[in-house]
Amino acid sequence: MDRSPSPAETSIRARMHAGALDRMPMFFDASASTAFVELIANARRASATRVDIAVQPTPPPLKFRCHVSVRDDGHGIADPAVLLSFGESKWSGNVARTENAAGMGLLCVAKRGCAVFSRPRIRAAEYPSAWRVALEPEHFTGKATATVFPDDTAPEPNGTCVTFEAGESLEALQAAARAVARFSPLPVTFNGEPLKRENFLEGALRIEQWRGLTLAVLRSRRPLYNEPDLNFHGLTVNVRLPHVQSLDGDTWTVRAEVGDCPELELVLPARKEAVENSFLERLREEARLAIYRALAPADPPPRMAFEDHERAASAGIELPVPPAELRPWEPATADVDDWSRDAGLVPVGPDTLVVEYDADPPETQPFHRAATRAKLAPMLFEADRRLAGYDWYDNLARVTDVTARIDIGGITYSGQALHRRFKAARNGDNGDGFKFGPRDRADRIAMTVHIRRPDGTKESTRYLADVVFLDTGYGWLTDASPMIAADSDLDAGQLADLLRRAYFCPSDDADADSYATQSDQFNDAALHMALRHVASADEATRTAITQALWREIHWLLPKNRTVDIAVNGDRIDVTLGPAGGICPADGTCPAGAAPVAESGTTA
């Protein structure tokens, strides 16, 4: 059998293409903040004890530029060639091991150009004891050769100074320096003023050491989004360490500070994010366990979700079981930003019903009214699926659904059939006598509550109600169609309040009125609708006039004086009562009150 000849074996190896030098200035974002981070990091690695940043606005015609210098007192640079030998940092073995120094830090000013002044503690024979070199962008790309000159202005007795021109304002440069110095291990000054430094782990409730990292557990009352959670020698980044939220609303999170951790890998050269690897995954899991260890002895004990309880238990950490308490059930409102409801916890009992019935406010609001009237409301509690798994929670009965039923003219309508019949009637189909006008009444309204017991059995109980909204979806107030029972004692104010909770949803569009204006307008419209359903024509008219007076002219009325307004056709008579107080019904006036009323007439 013929066999084709095998190709000759070949070998390849990594190499750097010359064109890569052209892209060297693009390795950093070239912001002032990045420049300060890298230069301070170099100073720290050079055993500096401080860094001084000086910024001076340049004279005209460069009035929109600043001259920046970053000076340290480290051991200096013995071989200036390393400035352009990318990847050749020549840091000590310990620095190279623990920080994985890339040897590319000066690229942070490659696009700007810079001058470097240095006086090394240990001099290299081939270079002056103090020197300077000016570097332009073409030097970093290898298109030009830089010349090193002796310069006695270099820092004494040793150290390095890097200067560059910046297009940012003095204020912007100062803000960048403050941000970089905030968690820096080195003291930093800006134009001679010390910049504030903070402890990255401030407020820690528990401190743990793990594989060269310090893990600090902290608690916050607000969720944390994309905030730095790791401090790499002053450079803070977000590596997405976990956070755990208790059922009480506290957020427990972890911050990590790097000591000697060569296993931690950050994306080079700028180190703005972490390399996703097995170590990082293990770090995240260890951070979560550190949170659980901090939660276990907490006093008072936080209420934790069952998932966290089990996850901690699998690691041998025992978290307390939350007490058998839930929040009383309140129906949802159309205004999702309405936080006026009571959120307090109440102990549950054997007759507790967990409401898993999920519907829109036009359905749940009338049900809550019916449950209150039937003394069922104290048995209803909010569902919290985060508790599913705890025995006490799993052993509670559930309300799975609620259906409305109305009797009109001897015909019963219920569930979805009721709403379909309403829509047909709204389109003119009243063949069976179904009517839903403002003055029409249902002979009887009931709510059927469907319940599932812990053993899986199902049951249903019917409760009398006195109002139901036939249009049950989210919509405008004009879509609301209340159906009221004939024996209801619902008054206009109660119905208006029910309409508000079921339908008021303010707009946050740029061209919308303020919340207060939208709220007032809705309240007026809801009361007018309620009056059409439950009040006489005269009462509706009196209320509308009273509202208009209160809204439009009440602020004009003098305090502590009665105002009588009489309207007869086009004639309006206004009578002001005595000044200094309102006279009682017997006609006597308080001391100082004017005995004679003043009248004004407008035709």
JSON list of N, CA and C in Angstrom, two decimals, residues 50-53 174 177-178 181 187-196:
[
{"chain": "A", "resi": 50, "resn": "ARG", "atom": "N", "xyz": [8.72, 58.39, 49.67]},
{"chain": "A", "resi": 50, "resn": "ARG", "atom": "CA", "xyz": [7.72, 59.41, 49.38]},
{"chain": "A", "resi": 50, "resn": "ARG", "atom": "C", "xyz": [7.76, 59.73, 47.89]},
{"chain": "A", "resi": 51, "resn": "VAL", "atom": "N", "xyz": [6.69, 60.34, 47.43]},
{"chain": "A", "resi": 51, "resn": "VAL", "atom": "CA", "xyz": [6.60, 60.81, 46.04]},
{"chain": "A", "resi": 51, "resn": "VAL", "atom": "C", "xyz": [6.05, 62.22, 46.07]},
{"chain": "A", "resi": 52, "resn": "ASP", "atom": "N", "xyz": [6.70, 63.13, 45.34]},
{"chain": "A", "resi": 52, "resn": "ASP", "atom": "CA", "xyz": [6.26, 64.51, 45.28]},
{"chain": "A", "resi": 52, "resn": "ASP", "atom": "C", "xyz": [5.83, 64.83, 43.84]},
{"chain": "A", "resi": 53, "resn": "ILE", "atom": "N", "xyz": [4.58, 65.25, 43.69]},
{"chain": "A", "resi": 53, "resn": "ILE", "atom": "CA", "xyz": [4.05, 65.65, 42.38]},
{"chain": "A", "resi": 53, "resn": "ILE", "atom": "C", "xyz": [3.96, 67.17, 42.37]},
{"chain": "A", "resi": 174, "resn": "GLN", "atom": "N", "xyz": [-4.88, 67.56, 39.80]},
{"chain": "A", "resi": 174, "resn": "GLN", "atom": "CA", "xyz": [-4.94, 67.41, 41.25]},
{"chain": "A", "resi": 174, "resn": "GLN", "atom": "C", "xyz": [-5.94, 66.32, 41.65]},
{"chain": "A", "resi": 177, "resn": "ALA", "atom": "N", "xyz": [-4.39, 62.98, 41.02]},
{"chain": "A", "resi": 177, "resn": "ALA", "atom": "CA", "xyz": [-3.38, 62.66, 42.03]},
{"chain": "A", "resi": 177, "resn": "ALA", "atom": "C", "xyz": [-4.05, 62.25, 43.35]},
{"chain": "A", "resi": 178, "resn": "ARG", "atom": "N", "xyz": [-5.13, 62.92, 43.71]},
{"chain": "A", "resi": 178, "resn": "ARG", "atom": "CA", "xyz": [-5.83, 62.56, 44.94]},
{"chain": "A", "resi": 178, "resn": "ARG", "atom": "C", "xyz": [-6.37, 61.14, 44.86]},
{"chain": "A", "resi": 181, "resn": "ALA", "atom": "N", "xyz": [-3.47, 58.67, 45.17]},
{"chain": "A", "resi": 181, "resn": "ALA", "atom": "CA", "xyz": [-2.83, 58.67, 46.48]},
{"chain": "A", "resi": 181, "resn": "ALA", "atom": "C", "xyz": [-3.72, 58.12, 47.58]},
{"chain": "A", "resi": 187, "resn": "PRO", "atom": "N", "xyz": [3.51, 57.96, 51.00]},
{"chain": "A", "resi": 187, "resn": "PRO", "atom": "CA", "xyz": [2.99, 59.32, 51.11]},
{"chain": "A", "resi": 187, "resn": "PRO", "atom": "C", "xyz": [3.20, 60.07, 49.80]},
{"chain": "A", "resi": 188, "resn": "VAL", "atom": "N", "xyz": [2.19, 60.84, 49.39]},
{"chain": "A", "resi": 188, "resn": "VAL", "atom": "CA", "xyz": [2.26, 61.59, 48.14]},
{"chain": "A", "resi": 188, "resn": "VAL", "atom": "C", "xyz": [1.89, 63.04, 48.44]},
{"chain": "A", "resi": 189, "resn": "THR", "atom": "N", "xyz": [2.69, 63.96, 47.91]},
{"chain": "A", "resi": 189, "resn": "THR", "atom": "CA", "xyz": [2.34, 65.38, 48.02]},
{"chain": "A", "resi": 189, "resn": "THR", "atom": "C", "xyz": [2.00, 65.92, 46.65]},
{"chain": "A", "resi": 190, "resn": "PHE", "atom": "N", "xyz": [1.18, 66.98, 46.64]},
{"chain": "A", "resi": 190, "resn": "PHE", "atom": "CA", "xyz": [0.84, 67.66, 45.39]},
{"chain": "A", "resi": 190, "resn": "PHE", "atom": "C", "xyz": [1.12, 69.14, 45.61]},
{"chain": "A", "resi": 191, "resn": "ASN", "atom": "N", "xyz": [2.11, 69.65, 44.87]},
{"chain": "A", "resi": 191, "resn": "ASN", "atom": "CA", "xyz": [2.57, 71.03, 45.03]},
{"chain": "A", "resi": 191, "resn": "ASN", "atom": "C", "xyz": [2.85, 71.34, 46.51]},
{"chain": "A", "resi": 192, "resn": "GLY", "atom": "N", "xyz": [3.49, 70.38, 47.17]},
{"chain": "A", "resi": 192, "resn": "GLY", "atom": "CA", "xyz": [3.92, 70.57, 48.54]},
{"chain": "A", "resi": 192, "resn": "GLY", "atom": "C", "xyz": [2.91, 70.19, 49.60]},
{"chain": "A", "resi": 193, "resn": "GLU", "atom": "N", "xyz": [1.63, 69.97, 49.22]},
{"chain": "A", "resi": 193, "resn": "GLU", "atom": "CA", "xyz": [0.60, 69.64, 50.19]},
{"chain": "A", "resi": 193, "resn": "GLU", "atom": "C", "xyz": [0.41, 68.12, 50.25]},
{"chain": "A", "resi": 194, "resn": "PRO", "atom": "N", "xyz": [0.48, 67.52, 51.45]},
{"chain": "A", "resi": 194, "resn": "PRO", "atom": "CA", "xyz": [0.26, 66.07, 51.54]},
{"chain": "A", "resi": 194, "resn": "PRO", "atom": "C", "xyz": [-1.16, 65.71, 51.11]},
{"chain": "A", "resi": 195, "resn": "LEU", "atom": "N", "xyz": [-1.28, 64.66, 50.32]},
{"chain": "A", "resi": 195, "resn": "LEU", "atom": "CA", "xyz": [-2.58, 64.17, 49.89]},
{"chain": "A", "resi": 195, "resn": "LEU", "atom": "C", "xyz": [-3.10, 63.13, 50.88]},
{"chain": "A", "resi": 196, "resn": "LYS", "atom": "N", "xyz": [-4.40, 63.13, 51.06]},
{"chain": "A", "resi": 196, "resn": "LYS", "atom": "CA", "xyz": [-5.02, 62.26, 52.06]},
{"chain": "A", "resi": 196, "resn": "LYS", "atom": "C", "xyz": [-4.89, 60.79, 51.65]}
]
